[in-house]
Amino acid sequence: MEKGSKIYIAGHRGMVGSAIARGLAKKGFENIVTRTSAELDLRNQQAVVDFFAEEKPDYVFLAAAKVGGILANNIYRAEFLYDNLIMESNVINSAHVNGVKKLMFLGSSCIYPKLAPQPLREDYLLTGLLEETNEPYAIAKIAGIKLCEAYHDQYGSNFISVMPTNLYGYGDNYDLNNSHVLPALIRKFHEAKEENKPFVEAWGTGSPKREFLFADDLAEACLFLMETYNGRELVNIGTGEDLAIKELTELVAKTTGFEGEIKWDTTKPDGTPRKLMDVSKLHGLGWKHTIELPEGVSLAYQDFLKNQEIYTV
Ligand SMILES: NC(=O)C1=CN([C@@H]2O[C@H](COP(=O)(O)OP(=O)(O)OC[C@H]3O[C@@H](n4cnc5c(N)ncnc54)[C@H](OP(=O)(O)O)[C@@H]3O)[C@@H](O)[C@H]2O)C=CC1
Ligand SMILES: C[C@H]1O[C@H](OP(=O)(O)OP(=O)(O)OC[C@H]2O[C@@H](n3cnc4c(=O)[nH]c(N)nc43)[C@H](O)[C@@H]2O)[C@@H](O)[C@@H](O)C1=O
């Protein structure tokens, strides 16, 4: 990317899109194009066609999506499939029609089979059945990867796909039903401490393992790959380290200062038993994360405290 290039960040107000915007600003990229979903609903094909024809961006980060935790994925199954399929189709095709030089599509680690060997290598894609709760979202993300590959094959488009592990960071979603585990636990433990509650309820059994990457680290990896990687094959982005959800609850309890009991609501799903990314390809390309989990959780908690009123409406 050249410094004056016009760069469109789809989803610039989201946790990832805003981290990408900060990363670009830090590197001196100033010609950034953005639209909120109210200004441009990416599900509206004609609106997307008109936007690309008018703005003609050189580069695109596709970080807009219908996103949520395990429960939201399981409940809003139609929207997670339809919205994501249509948004990525509209953006990727318009990028092709308007000669975008390079596009980055953000997928997710849930594209891999539920019981794939660990750590998850990029070539495990489509080698087994998906996890049930997020199958619609995963199918949409797999379609996005395949769209990028197909435009690459048929038209030589430089459309690359990256697969982030579970993310957390500034501007996360703290809705107790629809969020991912880390923001949910930060809010639950903080509120329990403030209200002197004797226990906090976490979901599932606590035995599943997850890997977590701070969103600003993810953004750095995205910029690094946007500037250096031109391959057709997807690239995992993660830390290569995971922990059990039970261990995560202990870390969040310590960070927030909650000293009560943790109870497990086993009527809620566990999801995939484990999804640890194999990050050897990313490390081989020359990028490694810098923010370790305890530091990241502390940064996210400080951000939660600062913006609690906005995050908990
Ligand atoms: N969070 C995570 O743990 C992970 C996320 N990812 C991927 O990273 C990407 C970003 O996720 P994240 O930042 O967490 O998500 P957020 O929910 O924080 O942000 C999503 C963004 O998408 C935009 N958006 C949603 N629907 C529409 C629409 N119909 N039209 C236009 N824009 C829309 C929103 O725009 P607006 O604010 O204007 O409404 C918002 O800025 C996604 O592709 C996601 O799948 C991958 C792995 C893990
Ligand atoms: C990023 C990823 O995110 C989703 O997958 P997930 O990793 O299973 O998502 P999660 O963060 O919501 O849960 C992780 C684990 O944590 C447990 N858990 C405990 N207590 C709470 C809790 O209070 N809230 C939540 N949400 N989970 C909890 C929960 O039961 C599960 O075992 C995908 O649908 C898909 O969208 C995707 O790609």
Coordinates of C-alpha atoms and ligand atoms in Angstrom, one line a residue:
M1 CA 0.0 0.0 0.0
E2 CA 1.3 3.4 -0.9
K3 CA 0.9 6.3 1.6
G4 CA -1.6 8.2 -0.5
S5 CA -3.7 5.1 -1.5
K6 CA -7.4 5.2 -0.9
I7 CA -8.2 2.6 1.7
Y8 CA -11.8 1.5 2.5
I9 CA -12.3 -0.1 5.9
A10 CA -15.7 -1.9 6.0
G11 CA -16.8 -2.0 9.6
H12 CA -14.5 0.8 10.8
R13 CA -16.6 1.3 14.0
G14 CA -16.3 -2.3 15.1
M15 CA -13.7 -3.7 17.4
V16 CA -11.5 -4.9 14.6
G17 CA -12.2 -2.2 12.1
S18 CA -11.4 0.5 14.6
A19 CA -8.2 -1.2 15.5
I20 CA -7.2 -1.4 11.8
A21 CA -8.1 2.4 11.5
R22 CA -5.7 3.1 14.5
G23 CA -3.0 1.0 13.0
L24 CA -3.3 2.7 9.6
A25 CA -3.2 6.1 11.2
K26 CA -0.1 5.2 13.2
K27 CA 1.6 4.2 9.9
G28 CA 0.7 7.5 8.2
F29 CA -2.1 6.3 5.9
E30 CA -4.5 9.2 5.7
N31 CA -6.8 8.6 2.8
I32 CA -9.3 6.4 4.6
V33 CA -12.8 5.9 3.4
T34 CA -15.5 4.8 5.8
R35 CA -19.3 4.4 6.1
T36 CA -21.4 3.3 9.0
S37 CA -24.0 0.6 8.4
A38 CA -26.7 3.3 8.6
E39 CA -25.0 5.2 5.8
L40 CA -24.2 2.1 3.7
D41 CA -26.0 -1.2 4.5
L42 CA -23.6 -3.7 2.9
R43 CA -26.5 -6.1 2.4
N44 CA -27.9 -3.7 -0.2
Q45 CA -26.3 -4.7 -3.5
Q46 CA -27.2 -1.5 -5.4
A47 CA -25.9 0.7 -2.6
V48 CA -22.6 -1.2 -2.5
V49 CA -22.3 -1.0 -6.3
D50 CA -22.9 2.8 -6.2
F51 CA -20.5 3.3 -3.3
F52 CA -17.6 1.5 -5.1
A53 CA -18.3 3.2 -8.4
E54 CA -18.2 6.6 -6.6
E55 CA -15.3 6.1 -4.2
K56 CA -13.1 3.6 -6.2
P57 CA -10.9 2.5 -3.3
D58 CA -7.5 1.1 -4.0
Y59 CA -7.5 -1.3 -1.0
V60 CA -10.2 -2.8 1.1
F61 CA -10.3 -4.3 4.6
L62 CA -13.5 -6.3 4.9
A63 CA -14.1 -6.2 8.7
A64 CA -17.8 -5.7 8.5
A65 CA -19.9 -8.7 9.5
K66 CA -22.7 -9.9 11.7
V67 CA -20.7 -11.0 14.7
G68 CA -21.5 -12.5 18.1
G69 CA -20.7 -15.1 20.7
I70 CA -21.8 -18.7 21.0
L71 CA -25.4 -18.0 21.9
A72 CA -26.0 -15.3 19.3
N73 CA -24.6 -17.6 16.6
N74 CA -26.9 -20.3 17.7
I75 CA -30.1 -18.2 18.0
Y76 CA -29.8 -15.8 15.0
R77 CA -28.8 -18.6 12.6
A78 CA -30.5 -17.2 9.6
E79 CA -29.0 -13.7 10.0
F80 CA -25.5 -15.1 10.6
L81 CA -25.7 -17.0 7.4
Y82 CA -27.6 -14.5 5.2
D83 CA -26.2 -11.2 6.3
N84 CA -22.6 -12.5 6.1
L85 CA -23.0 -14.2 2.8
I86 CA -24.6 -11.2 1.2
M87 CA -22.3 -8.5 2.7
E88 CA -19.1 -10.4 1.6
S89 CA -20.6 -11.2 -1.8
N90 CA -21.5 -7.6 -2.5
V91 CA -18.2 -6.2 -1.3
I92 CA -15.9 -8.8 -3.0
N93 CA -17.7 -8.5 -6.4
S94 CA -17.7 -4.7 -6.3
A95 CA -14.0 -4.8 -5.4
H96 CA -13.4 -6.9 -8.5
V97 CA -15.6 -4.8 -10.8
N98 CA -13.9 -1.6 -9.7
G99 CA -10.3 -2.9 -10.0
V100 CA -9.4 -2.9 -6.3
K101 CA -5.7 -3.6 -6.1
K102 CA -6.0 -5.8 -3.0
L103 CA -8.7 -6.9 -0.6
M104 CA -8.4 -8.6 2.8
F105 CA -11.3 -10.8 3.9
L106 CA -11.6 -11.6 7.6
G107 CA -12.8 -15.0 8.5
S108 CA -12.7 -16.8 11.8
S109 CA -11.2 -19.9 13.4
C110 CA -14.7 -21.5 13.5
I111 CA -14.3 -22.4 9.8
Y112 CA -12.3 -25.5 10.8
P113 CA -14.0 -28.8 11.6
K114 CA -15.2 -29.2 15.2
L115 CA -12.9 -32.2 15.9
A116 CA -9.9 -31.3 13.7
P117 CA -6.5 -32.2 15.0
Q118 CA -4.8 -29.4 17.1
P119 CA -3.3 -27.0 16.4
L120 CA -5.5 -26.0 13.4
R121 CA -3.5 -25.9 10.2
E122 CA -4.8 -23.9 7.3
D123 CA -5.1 -27.0 5.2
Y124 CA -7.6 -28.6 7.6
L125 CA -10.4 -26.4 6.0
L126 CA -13.2 -28.6 4.7
T127 CA -11.9 -31.8 6.1
G128 CA -14.7 -32.5 8.5
L129 CA -18.0 -31.5 10.0
L130 CA -18.4 -28.0 11.6
E131 CA -19.5 -27.2 15.2
E132 CA -23.3 -27.1 15.3
T133 CA -23.8 -23.7 17.2
N134 CA -21.9 -21.7 14.6
E135 CA -22.3 -23.7 11.5
P136 CA -24.3 -20.9 9.6
Y137 CA -21.6 -18.3 10.4
A138 CA -18.8 -20.7 9.5
I139 CA -20.5 -21.6 6.2
A140 CA -20.7 -17.9 5.3
K141 CA -17.0 -17.4 6.2
I142 CA -16.0 -20.4 4.2
A143 CA -18.0 -19.0 1.2
G144 CA -16.0 -15.7 1.7
I145 CA -12.7 -17.6 1.5
K146 CA -13.8 -19.5 -1.6
L147 CA -15.0 -16.2 -3.2
C148 CA -11.6 -14.7 -2.8
E149 CA -9.9 -17.8 -4.1
A150 CA -12.3 -18.0 -7.1
Y151 CA -11.7 -14.3 -8.1
H152 CA -8.0 -15.0 -7.7
D153 CA -8.2 -18.0 -10.0
Q154 CA -10.5 -16.6 -12.6
Y155 CA -9.4 -13.0 -12.7
G156 CA -6.0 -12.9 -10.9
S157 CA -7.5 -10.7 -8.1
N158 CA -5.2 -10.1 -5.2
F159 CA -7.9 -10.9 -2.6
I160 CA -6.5 -12.5 0.5
S161 CA -8.2 -14.2 3.5
V162 CA -7.0 -14.2 7.1
M163 CA -8.5 -16.3 9.9
P164 CA -8.3 -14.6 13.3
T165 CA -8.6 -16.6 16.5
N166 CA -11.0 -15.4 19.3
L167 CA -10.5 -11.6 19.7
Y168 CA -11.0 -9.1 22.5
G169 CA -10.0 -5.5 23.0
Y170 CA -11.1 -1.8 22.9
G171 CA -14.7 -1.3 21.8
D172 CA -15.8 -4.9 22.4
N173 CA -19.4 -5.9 22.6
Y174 CA -20.4 -6.2 26.3
D175 CA -24.0 -7.4 25.8
L176 CA -24.5 -10.3 28.3
N177 CA -26.4 -12.5 25.8
N178 CA -24.8 -11.7 22.5
S179 CA -21.1 -11.1 23.4
H180 CA -18.1 -13.4 23.3
V181 CA -16.8 -14.9 26.5
L182 CA -14.1 -12.4 27.5
P183 CA -16.2 -9.2 27.5
A184 CA -19.1 -11.2 29.1
L185 CA -16.8 -12.3 32.0
I186 CA -15.3 -8.8 32.4
R187 CA -18.7 -7.3 32.8
K188 CA -20.1 -10.1 35.0
F189 CA -17.2 -10.2 37.4
H190 CA -17.0 -6.4 37.6
E191 CA -20.7 -6.0 38.3
A192 CA -20.7 -8.9 40.9
K193 CA -17.8 -7.2 42.7
E194 CA -19.6 -3.8 42.7
E195 CA -22.8 -5.4 43.9
N196 CA -21.2 -7.7 46.5
K197 CA -22.7 -10.7 44.9
P198 CA -21.5 -14.1 46.3
F199 CA -21.1 -15.8 42.9
V200 CA -20.9 -15.3 39.1
E201 CA -22.4 -17.7 36.6
A202 CA -20.4 -18.7 33.6
W203 CA -21.6 -20.8 30.7
G204 CA -21.0 -24.4 29.9
T205 CA -18.6 -26.6 31.8
G206 CA -15.5 -24.5 31.7
S207 CA -13.5 -27.3 30.0
P208 CA -13.4 -26.0 26.4
K209 CA -10.1 -24.4 25.5
R210 CA -9.8 -21.1 23.6
E211 CA -7.0 -18.9 22.3
F212 CA -7.3 -15.1 22.6
L213 CA -5.7 -12.3 20.6
F214 CA -5.9 -8.6 21.4
A215 CA -7.6 -6.7 18.6
D216 CA -4.8 -4.2 18.2
D217 CA -2.3 -7.1 17.7
L218 CA -4.7 -8.5 15.1
A219 CA -4.8 -5.2 13.3
E220 CA -1.0 -5.1 13.2
A221 CA -1.0 -8.6 11.7
C222 CA -3.6 -7.5 9.1
L223 CA -1.5 -4.5 8.1
F224 CA 1.6 -6.6 8.0
L225 CA -0.1 -9.2 5.7
M226 CA -1.7 -6.5 3.5
E227 CA 1.8 -5.1 2.9
T228 CA 3.7 -8.4 2.4
Y229 CA 1.4 -11.4 1.6
N230 CA 0.0 -12.1 -1.8
G231 CA -0.8 -15.8 -1.6
R232 CA -4.1 -17.5 -2.6
E233 CA -4.1 -19.6 0.6
L234 CA -5.5 -18.3 3.9
V235 CA -3.4 -17.4 6.8
N236 CA -4.2 -18.1 10.5
I237 CA -3.7 -15.2 12.9
G238 CA -3.4 -16.0 16.6
T239 CA -0.9 -16.4 19.5
G240 CA -0.5 -20.2 19.3
E241 CA -1.4 -20.5 23.0
D242 CA -4.7 -21.4 24.6
L243 CA -6.2 -22.0 28.0
A244 CA -9.3 -23.6 29.5
I245 CA -12.4 -21.3 30.0
K246 CA -12.2 -22.2 33.7
E247 CA -8.6 -20.8 33.8
L248 CA -9.9 -17.7 31.9
T249 CA -12.5 -17.1 34.6
E250 CA -9.8 -17.2 37.2
L251 CA -7.7 -14.6 35.3
V252 CA -10.7 -12.3 34.8
A253 CA -11.7 -12.7 38.5
K254 CA -8.2 -11.7 39.5
T255 CA -8.1 -8.8 37.1
T256 CA -11.4 -7.4 38.2
G257 CA -10.8 -8.1 41.9
F258 CA -13.8 -10.4 42.3
E259 CA -13.3 -12.9 45.1
G260 CA -16.6 -14.9 45.2
E261 CA -17.5 -18.2 43.7
I262 CA -17.8 -19.2 40.0
K263 CA -20.8 -21.4 39.2
W264 CA -21.3 -23.2 35.8
D265 CA -24.6 -23.0 33.9
T266 CA -24.4 -26.3 32.0
T267 CA -27.6 -25.6 30.1
K268 CA -25.5 -23.3 27.9
P269 CA -23.4 -24.8 25.1
D270 CA -19.7 -25.5 25.4
G271 CA -19.1 -25.2 21.6
T272 CA -15.9 -26.5 20.1
P273 CA -13.8 -28.4 22.6
R274 CA -10.6 -26.7 21.4
K275 CA -9.6 -24.4 18.5
L276 CA -5.9 -23.6 18.8
M277 CA -4.4 -22.0 15.8
D278 CA -1.3 -23.3 14.1
V279 CA 0.5 -20.0 13.6
S280 CA 3.7 -21.4 12.0
K281 CA 2.8 -19.9 8.6
L282 CA 2.3 -16.4 10.1
H283 CA 5.5 -16.7 12.2
G284 CA 7.4 -17.9 9.1
L285 CA 6.2 -14.8 7.3
G286 CA 7.7 -12.7 10.1
W287 CA 4.9 -11.6 12.4
K288 CA 4.3 -12.5 16.1
H289 CA 1.8 -11.1 18.7
T290 CA 3.1 -8.6 21.3
I291 CA 0.3 -8.4 23.9
E292 CA 0.0 -11.4 26.2
L293 CA -3.3 -12.4 27.7
P294 CA -2.9 -11.0 31.3
E295 CA -1.8 -7.6 29.9
G296 CA -4.6 -7.6 27.3
V297 CA -7.3 -8.5 29.8
S298 CA -6.1 -5.7 32.0
L299 CA -6.2 -3.2 29.1
A300 CA -9.7 -4.4 28.1
Y301 CA -10.8 -4.0 31.7
Q302 CA -9.5 -0.4 31.9
D303 CA -11.3 0.3 28.7
F304 CA -14.5 -1.2 30.1
L305 CA -14.2 1.0 33.2
K306 CA -13.7 4.1 31.1
N307 CA -16.6 3.4 28.8
Q308 CA -18.9 1.4 31.1
E309 CA -21.9 3.7 30.5
I310 CA -21.7 3.3 26.7
Y311 CA -20.9 -0.4 26.9
T312 CA -23.7 -1.4 29.2
V313 CA -26.7 0.4 27.9
Ligands
LIG1 N1 -14.7 -10.6 17.6 C1 -14.1 -11.8 17.4 O1 -13.8 -12.5 18.4 C2 -13.8 -12.2 16.0 C3 -14.1 -11.5 14.9 N2 -13.7 -12.0 13.7 C4 -14.1 -11.2 12.4 O2 -13.6 -9.9 12.5 C5 -14.4 -9.0 11.8 C6 -14.8 -7.9 12.7 O3 -15.4 -8.3 13.9 P1 -15.7 -7.4 15.1 O4 -14.9 -6.1 14.9 O5 -15.4 -8.2 16.3 O6 -17.2 -7.1 15.0 P2 -18.1 -5.8 15.5 O7 -19.4 -6.4 15.8 O8 -17.4 -5.1 16.6 O9 -18.1 -4.9 14.2 C7 -18.8 -5.3 13.1 C8 -18.9 -4.1 12.1 O10 -19.6 -4.6 11.0 C9 -20.4 -3.5 10.6 N3 -21.7 -4.1 10.0 C10 -22.5 -5.0 10.5 N4 -23.5 -5.2 9.7 C11 -23.4 -4.3 8.7 C12 -24.2 -4.0 7.5 N5 -25.3 -4.6 7.3 N6 -23.7 -3.0 6.7 C13 -22.6 -2.4 7.0 N7 -21.8 -2.7 8.0 C14 -22.2 -3.6 8.9 C15 -20.8 -2.7 11.8 O11 -21.0 -1.3 11.4 P3 -21.7 -0.2 12.3 O12 -20.9 -0.1 13.6 O13 -21.6 1.0 11.5 O14 -23.1 -0.6 12.6 C16 -19.6 -2.9 12.7 O15 -18.7 -1.8 12.5 C17 -15.6 -9.9 11.3 O16 -15.5 -10.3 10.0 C18 -15.6 -11.1 12.3 O17 -16.2 -12.2 11.7 C19 -13.0 -13.1 13.5 C20 -12.7 -13.9 14.6 C21 -13.0 -13.5 15.9
LIG2 C1 -14.9 -16.1 17.8 C2 -15.9 -17.2 17.8 O1 -16.9 -17.1 18.8 C3 -17.9 -18.1 18.8 O2 -17.4 -19.3 19.4 P1 -16.9 -19.5 20.8 O3 -15.5 -19.4 20.8 O4 -17.5 -20.8 21.3 O5 -17.6 -18.2 21.5 P2 -17.7 -17.6 22.9 O6 -16.7 -16.6 23.2 O7 -19.1 -17.1 23.0 O8 -17.6 -18.8 24.0 C4 -16.4 -19.4 24.3 C5 -16.6 -20.4 25.4 O9 -16.8 -19.7 26.6 C6 -17.9 -20.2 27.3 N1 -18.5 -19.1 28.2 C7 -18.5 -19.1 29.6 N2 -19.1 -18.1 30.1 C8 -19.6 -17.4 29.0 C9 -20.3 -16.2 28.9 O10 -20.7 -15.5 29.9 N3 -20.6 -15.7 27.6 C10 -20.1 -16.4 26.5 N4 -20.4 -15.9 25.3 N5 -19.4 -17.6 26.6 C11 -19.2 -18.0 27.8 C12 -18.8 -20.7 26.2 O11 -19.8 -21.6 26.7 C13 -17.8 -21.3 25.3 O12 -17.5 -22.6 25.8 C14 -18.4 -18.5 17.5 O13 -19.8 -18.7 17.6 C15 -17.9 -17.8 16.4 O14 -18.6 -16.6 16.2 C16 -16.5 -17.5 16.5 O15 -15.8 -17.5 15.5

